[in-house]
Tab-separated table of C-alpha atoms and ligand atoms in Angstrom:
chain	number	residue	atom	x	y	z
A	18	MET	CA	2.533	19.105	8.815
A	19	PRO	CA	-0.835	20.499	9.709
A	20	THR	CA	-3.735	18.734	7.820
A	21	SER	CA	-5.540	21.985	7.425
A	22	SER	CA	-6.018	23.138	3.936
A	23	THR	CA	-4.934	25.839	4.013
A	24	ASN	CA	-1.703	26.153	5.139
A	25	PRO	CA	0.036	29.522	4.661
A	26	HIS	CA	3.486	27.871	3.674
A	27	LEU	CA	2.404	25.473	0.189
A	28	PRO	CA	2.852	27.656	-3.117
A	29	PHE	CA	0.288	29.707	-4.978
A	30	GLY	CA	-1.556	28.406	-8.283
A	31	GLU	CA	-3.084	25.345	-7.151
A	32	ASN	CA	-6.879	24.556	-5.473
A	33	LYS	CA	-5.898	25.086	-1.663
A	34	ASN	CA	-9.674	24.631	-0.784
A	35	ALA	CA	-9.313	20.834	-2.352
A	36	GLU	CA	-9.821	19.089	-0.118
A	37	TRP	CA	-6.938	17.231	0.182
A	38	TYR	CA	-4.583	19.736	-0.369
A	39	GLY	CA	-1.209	20.299	1.477
A	40	LYS	CA	-2.813	16.440	3.854
A	41	ASP	CA	-0.089	14.228	4.499
A	42	ILE	CA	-1.400	10.064	3.811
A	43	ILE	CA	0.132	8.769	6.926
A	44	SER	CA	-2.864	5.936	7.281
A	45	VAL	CA	-6.093	3.943	5.380
A	46	LYS	CA	-7.619	5.549	8.898
A	47	GLN	CA	-7.611	9.006	7.108
A	48	PHE	CA	-10.391	7.021	4.259
A	49	LYS	CA	-13.789	6.794	4.325
A	50	ARG	CA	-15.810	5.525	2.056
A	51	GLU	CA	-16.237	8.889	-0.093
A	52	ASP	CA	-12.727	9.288	-0.249
A	53	LEU	CA	-12.189	6.220	-1.715
A	54	GLU	CA	-14.407	6.549	-4.876
A	55	TYR	CA	-12.620	9.853	-5.366
A	56	VAL	CA	-9.759	8.199	-5.411
A	57	PHE	CA	-10.321	6.003	-7.707
A	58	GLY	CA	-11.678	8.700	-10.110
A	59	VAL	CA	-8.554	10.259	-10.240
A	60	ALA	CA	-7.197	6.946	-10.582
A	61	HIS	CA	-9.161	6.262	-13.690
A	62	GLU	CA	-8.969	9.431	-15.026
A	63	MET	CA	-5.227	9.227	-14.364
A	64	ARG	CA	-5.582	5.367	-15.727
A	65	GLY	CA	-6.490	6.946	-19.919
A	66	MET	CA	-4.619	9.796	-19.405
A	67	VAL	CA	-1.616	7.558	-19.464
A	68	GLU	CA	-3.102	5.482	-22.707
A	69	ARG	CA	-3.499	8.203	-24.062
A	70	ILE	CA	-0.825	9.977	-23.688
A	71	GLY	CA	1.487	8.904	-21.653
A	72	THR	CA	3.059	12.021	-20.205
A	73	PHE	CA	0.856	15.028	-18.885
A	74	ASP	CA	1.848	18.901	-17.324
A	75	LEU	CA	-0.603	18.559	-14.389
A	76	LEU	CA	2.906	18.819	-12.423
A	77	LYS	CA	4.940	20.519	-13.580
A	78	GLY	CA	7.595	22.585	-11.435
A	79	LYS	CA	6.253	20.297	-8.234
A	80	ILE	CA	9.354	18.389	-6.571
A	81	LEU	CA	9.114	14.833	-5.066
A	82	ALA	CA	11.268	13.962	-2.195
A	83	ASN	CA	11.560	9.893	-2.475
A	84	LEU	CA	12.828	9.457	1.184
A	85	PHE	CA	13.227	5.408	1.008
A	86	TYR	CA	15.442	4.401	4.481
A	87	GLU	CA	14.507	0.336	3.496
A	88	PRO	CA	13.923	-1.420	0.378
A	89	SER	CA	12.335	-1.091	-2.606
A	90	THR	CA	11.423	-1.867	-5.897
A	91	ARG	CA	7.633	-1.179	-6.683
A	92	THR	CA	7.167	1.749	-3.924
A	93	SER	CA	9.900	3.796	-4.735
A	94	SER	CA	9.658	3.680	-8.672
A	95	SER	CA	5.882	3.983	-8.634
A	96	PHE	CA	6.391	7.460	-6.788
A	97	THR	CA	9.309	8.073	-9.299
A	98	ALA	CA	7.192	7.012	-12.587
A	99	ALA	CA	3.844	9.058	-11.151
A	100	MET	CA	5.511	12.047	-10.908
A	101	GLU	CA	7.620	12.010	-13.892
A	102	ARG	CA	4.197	11.025	-15.520
A	103	LEU	CA	2.580	14.812	-13.806
A	104	GLY	CA	5.446	16.466	-15.298
A	105	GLY	CA	7.124	16.930	-12.189
A	106	SER	CA	11.000	15.871	-10.793
A	107	VAL	CA	12.086	13.812	-8.383
A	108	ILE	CA	14.908	13.728	-5.771
A	109	PRO	CA	15.390	9.571	-4.831
A	110	ILE	CA	17.058	8.899	-1.270
A	111	ASN	CA	16.721	5.144	-1.542
A	112	GLU	CA	20.743	4.752	-0.099
A	113	VAL	CA	20.109	6.587	2.682
A	114	LYS	CA	23.648	5.097	4.022
A	115	TYR	CA	24.849	7.815	1.334
A	116	SER	CA	23.240	10.759	2.807
A	117	SER	CA	23.771	12.305	5.728
A	118	VAL	CA	21.279	10.310	7.555
A	119	SER	CA	24.563	7.652	7.960
A	120	LYS	CA	26.598	11.521	10.377
A	121	GLY	CA	23.997	10.266	12.320
A	122	GLU	CA	21.234	13.090	11.463
A	123	SER	CA	17.508	12.157	12.686
A	124	LEU	CA	14.442	11.992	10.601
A	125	PRO	CA	12.519	14.927	11.970
A	126	ASP	CA	15.982	17.196	10.665
A	127	THR	CA	15.912	15.400	6.893
A	128	ILE	CA	12.963	16.199	6.825
A	129	ARG	CA	13.231	19.284	7.271
A	130	THR	CA	16.732	19.817	4.798
A	131	LEU	CA	14.353	18.126	2.147
A	132	GLU	CA	11.461	20.524	2.340
A	133	CYS	CA	13.472	23.257	2.081
A	134	TYR	CA	13.919	21.580	-1.786
A	135	ALA	CA	10.783	19.315	-2.540
A	136	ASP	CA	6.960	20.374	-1.803
A	137	VAL	CA	6.208	16.591	-1.616
A	138	ILE	CA	8.360	13.776	0.757
A	139	VAL	CA	6.919	10.650	0.840
A	140	LEU	CA	8.993	7.907	3.588
A	141	ARG	CA	9.738	4.349	3.835
A	142	HIS	CA	11.215	3.796	6.677
A	143	PRO	CA	11.434	0.827	9.454
A	144	GLU	CA	9.983	2.158	12.927
A	145	THR	CA	6.393	2.233	13.078
A	146	GLY	CA	5.186	4.885	13.943
A	147	SER	CA	8.386	7.063	12.114
A	148	ALA	CA	5.313	8.964	9.505
A	149	ALA	CA	3.621	10.466	11.871
A	150	ILE	CA	7.161	12.364	13.468
A	151	ALA	CA	8.078	13.648	10.044
A	152	ALA	CA	4.954	14.835	9.268
A	153	LYS	CA	4.593	16.272	12.894
A	154	ALA	CA	7.998	17.675	11.583
A	155	ALA	CA	6.356	18.558	8.278
A	156	ARG	CA	5.193	21.264	6.227
A	157	LYS	CA	5.139	20.012	3.088
A	158	PRO	CA	2.416	16.757	2.820
A	159	VAL	CA	4.291	13.841	3.730
A	160	ILE	CA	2.875	10.368	2.134
A	161	ASN	CA	3.466	7.295	4.258
A	162	ALA	CA	5.571	4.475	2.600
A	163	GLY	CA	5.083	1.547	4.678
A	164	ASP	CA	6.210	2.959	8.559
A	165	GLY	CA	7.853	-0.773	10.279
A	166	VAL	CA	4.732	-3.607	10.770
A	167	GLY	CA	2.444	-0.325	11.065
A	168	GLU	CA	0.599	0.636	7.891
A	169	HIS	CA	1.671	0.883	3.751
A	170	PRO	CA	-1.552	2.810	3.470
A	171	THR	CA	-0.281	3.013	-0.758
A	172	GLN	CA	-0.378	-0.026	-0.789
A	173	ALA	CA	-3.805	-0.258	0.778
A	174	LEU	CA	-5.469	2.419	-1.522
A	175	LEU	CA	-3.785	0.092	-4.897
A	176	ASP	CA	-4.717	-3.143	-2.920
A	177	THR	CA	-8.622	-1.915	-3.300
A	178	PHE	CA	-8.258	-0.061	-6.494
A	179	THR	CA	-7.098	-3.347	-8.335
A	180	ILE	CA	-10.013	-5.550	-7.235
A	181	MET	CA	-12.537	-2.454	-8.145
A	182	GLU	CA	-11.176	-2.537	-11.946
A	183	GLU	CA	-10.440	-6.324	-11.670
A	184	LEU	CA	-14.464	-8.000	-9.836
A	185	GLY	CA	-15.590	-4.311	-10.419
A	186	ARG	CA	-17.130	-4.432	-6.951
A	187	LEU	CA	-16.071	-3.840	-3.265
A	188	ASP	CA	-19.398	-4.358	-0.989
A	189	ASN	CA	-19.716	-9.273	-1.341
A	190	LEU	CA	-16.759	-9.948	-1.206
A	191	ASN	CA	-14.989	-12.884	1.158
A	192	VAL	CA	-11.162	-12.113	1.625
A	193	THR	CA	-8.537	-14.737	2.446
A	194	MET	CA	-5.538	-12.760	3.214
A	195	LEU	CA	-2.494	-15.742	3.864
A	196	GLY	CA	1.401	-15.894	5.150
A	197	ASP	CA	3.139	-13.730	6.972
A	198	LEU	CA	0.172	-11.501	9.030
A	199	LYS	CA	1.457	-10.187	11.782
A	200	TYR	CA	4.521	-8.206	10.353
A	201	GLY	CA	3.321	-8.194	6.541
A	202	ARG	CA	1.495	-4.189	7.467
A	203	THR	CA	0.046	-4.553	3.274
A	204	VAL	CA	-2.817	-6.416	5.195
A	205	HIS	CA	-2.573	-4.464	8.303
A	206	SER	CA	-3.850	-1.220	5.758
A	207	LEU	CA	-5.902	-4.074	3.857
A	208	ALA	CA	-8.673	-5.290	5.992
A	209	ARG	CA	-8.709	-2.263	8.243
A	210	LEU	CA	-9.610	-0.932	4.623
A	211	LEU	CA	-12.138	-3.419	3.575
A	212	SER	CA	-13.492	-2.999	7.294
A	213	GLN	CA	-15.393	-0.102	5.635
A	214	PHE	CA	-17.710	-2.206	3.299
A	215	SER	CA	-21.087	-3.927	3.887
A	216	ASN	CA	-20.348	-8.113	3.583
A	217	ILE	CA	-18.015	-8.297	3.880
A	218	LYS	CA	-16.305	-11.670	5.214
A	219	LEU	CA	-11.924	-11.430	6.306
A	220	ASN	CA	-10.350	-15.140	6.526
A	221	TYR	CA	-6.793	-15.148	8.027
A	222	VAL	CA	-4.538	-18.381	6.621
A	223	SER	CA	-0.768	-18.107	8.050
A	224	PRO	CA	1.293	-20.360	10.877
A	225	GLU	CA	0.981	-19.836	14.676
A	226	ILE	CA	3.255	-17.175	14.955
A	227	LEU	CA	2.208	-15.464	12.298
A	228	ARG	CA	-0.781	-14.318	13.823
A	229	MET	CA	-3.099	-11.196	12.280
A	230	PRO	CA	-2.048	-9.146	15.667
A	231	LYS	CA	-5.192	-8.639	17.913
A	232	GLU	CA	-5.024	-4.824	17.702
A	233	VAL	CA	-5.806	-4.742	13.798
A	234	MET	CA	-8.643	-7.695	14.909
A	235	ASP	CA	-10.275	-5.402	16.974
A	236	GLU	CA	-9.958	-2.078	14.814
A	237	VAL	CA	-12.315	-4.461	12.634
A	238	ALA	CA	-14.075	-6.101	14.238
A	239	GLU	CA	-15.880	-2.796	15.934
A	240	LYS	CA	-17.402	-2.009	12.292
A	241	GLY	CA	-18.776	-5.503	12.649
A	242	VAL	CA	-16.948	-7.042	10.428
A	243	PRO	CA	-17.220	-11.212	10.078
A	244	GLN	CA	-13.097	-12.470	11.155
A	245	ALA	CA	-11.924	-16.528	11.669
A	246	GLU	CA	-8.612	-17.600	11.703
A	247	PHE	CA	-7.450	-20.498	10.227
A	248	ASN	CA	-4.339	-23.110	9.810
A	249	SER	CA	-5.504	-24.628	6.596
A	250	LEU	CA	-6.031	-22.689	3.255
A	251	GLU	CA	-8.344	-26.092	1.973
A	252	GLN	CA	-10.504	-24.579	4.369
A	253	VAL	CA	-12.042	-21.169	2.939
A	254	LEU	CA	-10.310	-21.131	-0.838
A	255	PRO	CA	-13.723	-22.992	-2.443
A	256	GLN	CA	-15.857	-19.592	-1.039
A	257	THR	CA	-13.042	-17.450	-1.788
A	258	ASP	CA	-12.845	-13.613	-4.050
A	259	VAL	CA	-10.538	-12.480	-2.763
A	260	LEU	CA	-6.414	-14.281	-1.905
A	261	TYR	CA	-4.408	-12.247	-0.570
A	262	VAL	CA	-1.032	-13.748	-0.524
A	263	THR	CA	1.928	-12.542	1.705
A	264	ARG	CA	6.034	-13.172	1.290
A	265	VAL	CA	6.818	-14.516	4.895
A	266	GLN	CA	9.542	-11.759	6.036
A	267	LYS	CA	12.516	-12.598	7.051
A	268	GLU	CA	14.076	-9.686	7.753
A	269	ARG	CA	11.289	-8.839	10.766
A	270	PHE	CA	12.206	-12.231	12.536
A	271	GLU	CA	13.873	-11.655	15.812
A	272	ASP	CA	14.698	-15.131	15.868
A	273	PRO	CA	16.122	-16.660	12.822
A	274	ALA	CA	15.371	-20.555	13.378
A	275	ASP	CA	11.592	-19.250	13.528
A	276	TYR	CA	11.525	-17.991	9.690
A	277	GLU	CA	12.990	-21.415	8.386
A	278	LYS	CA	10.294	-23.004	10.666
A	279	VAL	CA	7.413	-21.133	9.258
A	280	LYS	CA	8.969	-20.267	5.224
A	281	GLY	CA	7.321	-22.309	2.550
A	282	ALA	CA	4.150	-22.647	4.700
A	283	TYR	CA	1.622	-22.291	1.651
A	284	VAL	CA	2.752	-22.751	-1.864
A	285	ILE	CA	-0.616	-21.714	-4.467
A	286	ASP	CA	0.622	-23.277	-7.760
A	287	PRO	CA	-1.916	-24.386	-10.869
A	288	ASP	CA	-3.049	-27.481	-8.558
A	289	VAL	CA	-3.877	-25.646	-5.963
A	290	MET	CA	-5.669	-23.430	-6.845
A	291	LYS	CA	-8.165	-25.843	-8.996
A	292	ALA	CA	-10.363	-25.576	-6.107
A	293	ALA	CA	-10.410	-21.692	-5.866
A	294	LYS	CA	-13.710	-20.190	-8.437
A	295	GLN	CA	-13.113	-19.440	-11.987
A	296	ASP	CA	-14.446	-15.526	-11.118
A	297	MET	CA	-11.816	-14.630	-8.721
A	298	ILE	CA	-8.992	-13.534	-8.148
A	299	VAL	CA	-5.005	-13.455	-6.605
A	300	MET	CA	-3.347	-10.202	-5.261
A	301	HIS	CA	0.265	-9.805	-3.836
A	302	PRO	CA	2.092	-6.464	-3.193
A	303	LEU	CA	5.192	-8.350	-4.274
A	304	PRO	CA	8.346	-9.069	-4.110
A	305	ARG	CA	7.520	-12.748	-3.827
A	306	VAL	CA	9.849	-15.477	-2.108
A	307	GLY	CA	8.000	-18.995	-3.612
A	308	GLU	CA	4.540	-18.369	-2.319
A	309	ILE	CA	2.628	-17.812	-5.690
A	310	SER	CA	4.402	-20.572	-8.378
A	311	PRO	CA	5.700	-18.910	-11.423
A	312	ASP	CA	3.229	-21.404	-13.773
A	313	PHE	CA	0.420	-20.037	-11.636
A	314	ASP	CA	0.915	-16.303	-13.320
A	315	ASP	CA	-0.260	-17.448	-17.534
A	316	ASP	CA	-3.704	-17.406	-14.985
A	317	PRO	CA	-5.707	-14.959	-15.508
A	318	ARG	CA	-7.175	-15.120	-12.059
A	319	ALA	CA	-3.472	-14.298	-11.391
A	320	ALA	CA	-3.624	-11.051	-10.874
A	321	TYR	CA	-0.272	-9.893	-9.049
A	322	PHE	CA	1.009	-7.821	-11.913
A	323	ARG	CA	-1.303	-5.991	-12.883
A	324	GLN	CA	-1.392	-5.175	-9.611
A	325	MET	CA	1.737	-3.154	-10.054
A	326	GLU	CA	0.200	-1.004	-12.300
A	327	TYR	CA	-2.328	-0.332	-10.839
A	328	GLY	CA	-0.061	1.216	-8.319
A	329	LEU	CA	0.929	3.804	-10.475
A	330	TYR	CA	-2.305	5.002	-11.283
A	331	VAL	CA	-3.496	5.595	-7.661
A	332	ARG	CA	-0.149	7.180	-6.259
A	333	MET	CA	-0.389	9.535	-9.283
A	334	ALA	CA	-3.990	10.676	-8.048
A	335	LEU	CA	-2.558	10.545	-4.515
A	336	LEU	CA	0.728	12.944	-4.933
A	337	ALA	CA	-2.037	15.225	-7.310
A	338	MET	CA	-4.551	15.601	-4.519
A	339	VAL	CA	-1.818	16.997	-1.857
A	340	LEU	CA	-0.379	18.923	-4.346
A	341	GLY	CA	-4.131	20.800	-4.957
A	342	LYS	CA	-4.193	19.400	-8.685
A	343	ALA	CA	-7.095	17.063	-8.460
B	11	LIG	N1	4.958	-3.612	-2.701
B	11	LIG	C1	5.882	-3.310	-2.061
B	11	LIG	O1	5.961	-2.220	-1.544
B	11	LIG	O2	6.461	-3.551	-2.276
B	11	LIG	P1	8.170	-2.443	-2.641
B	11	LIG	O3	8.454	-3.839	-1.185
B	11	LIG	O4	9.348	-2.667	-3.816
B	11	LIG	O5	8.030	-1.153	-2.514
């Protein structure tokens, strides 16, 4: 939809002068540092409201279409929970094979259909750029919930919110990203977002065939952020403030033999973590498939389950913002 805050097609009753009213959320490139501070402020409020009263009526009468062409547990259910905590309701399309997509309906036509019934559309799709295509077709706000190996902006927002809540800062951080950095859209978005902060150092630890894409590294380098690539975690773990672990994504490999070569390349367990600081955190967008041992889950540095909960508050904030209620 148009990124203007005066979209005439959106319903009355919202603050149309609010900066994020009616906007799509497609990429982290839309978020400057002051925008992040605003999102985090609203997310804080949401957290307090959920803790105090659970569910409230900020978005009563609003409808979210949750359109997922790829599997999801966290993103799909946290957007549903976010809308329902805010008093709104949800059209869930988690299995597109049961929708008219299976009859060959195009993405733009599916979006045009859903916006007849909903006020905001959340989209996960296997193709990079699909969220931008959907946003172009839509008059209502579209939120990118992951487009292929492109971006996962709401995950990066909840990741940075997690770092802020857990460590109290987003400047002066040594961040190590580990695992599948080629296909992992969450690390692409997070590296871009963190590059806005001061005195950030990014370490990329991965097998040779799963390196961080050059396009992402070039964008980060333009912001003057030092980046370095490693094969082994031991080289950087002792200095790391945030260890961001990712799953090797079997479903993205063209040749299954390549997956077999790199699966299980890195495993975080209590023994490995002896080399890390005590005042650091371990994050993971989840799901995990063996790259973090459950034996580490009770360590206070294991922030990945808390990270999922922060996602609820951030997604509540984003829904309220694009619907003019924040
Ligand atoms: N982190 C994340 O995107 O998880 P889901 O695939 O379960 O949504």
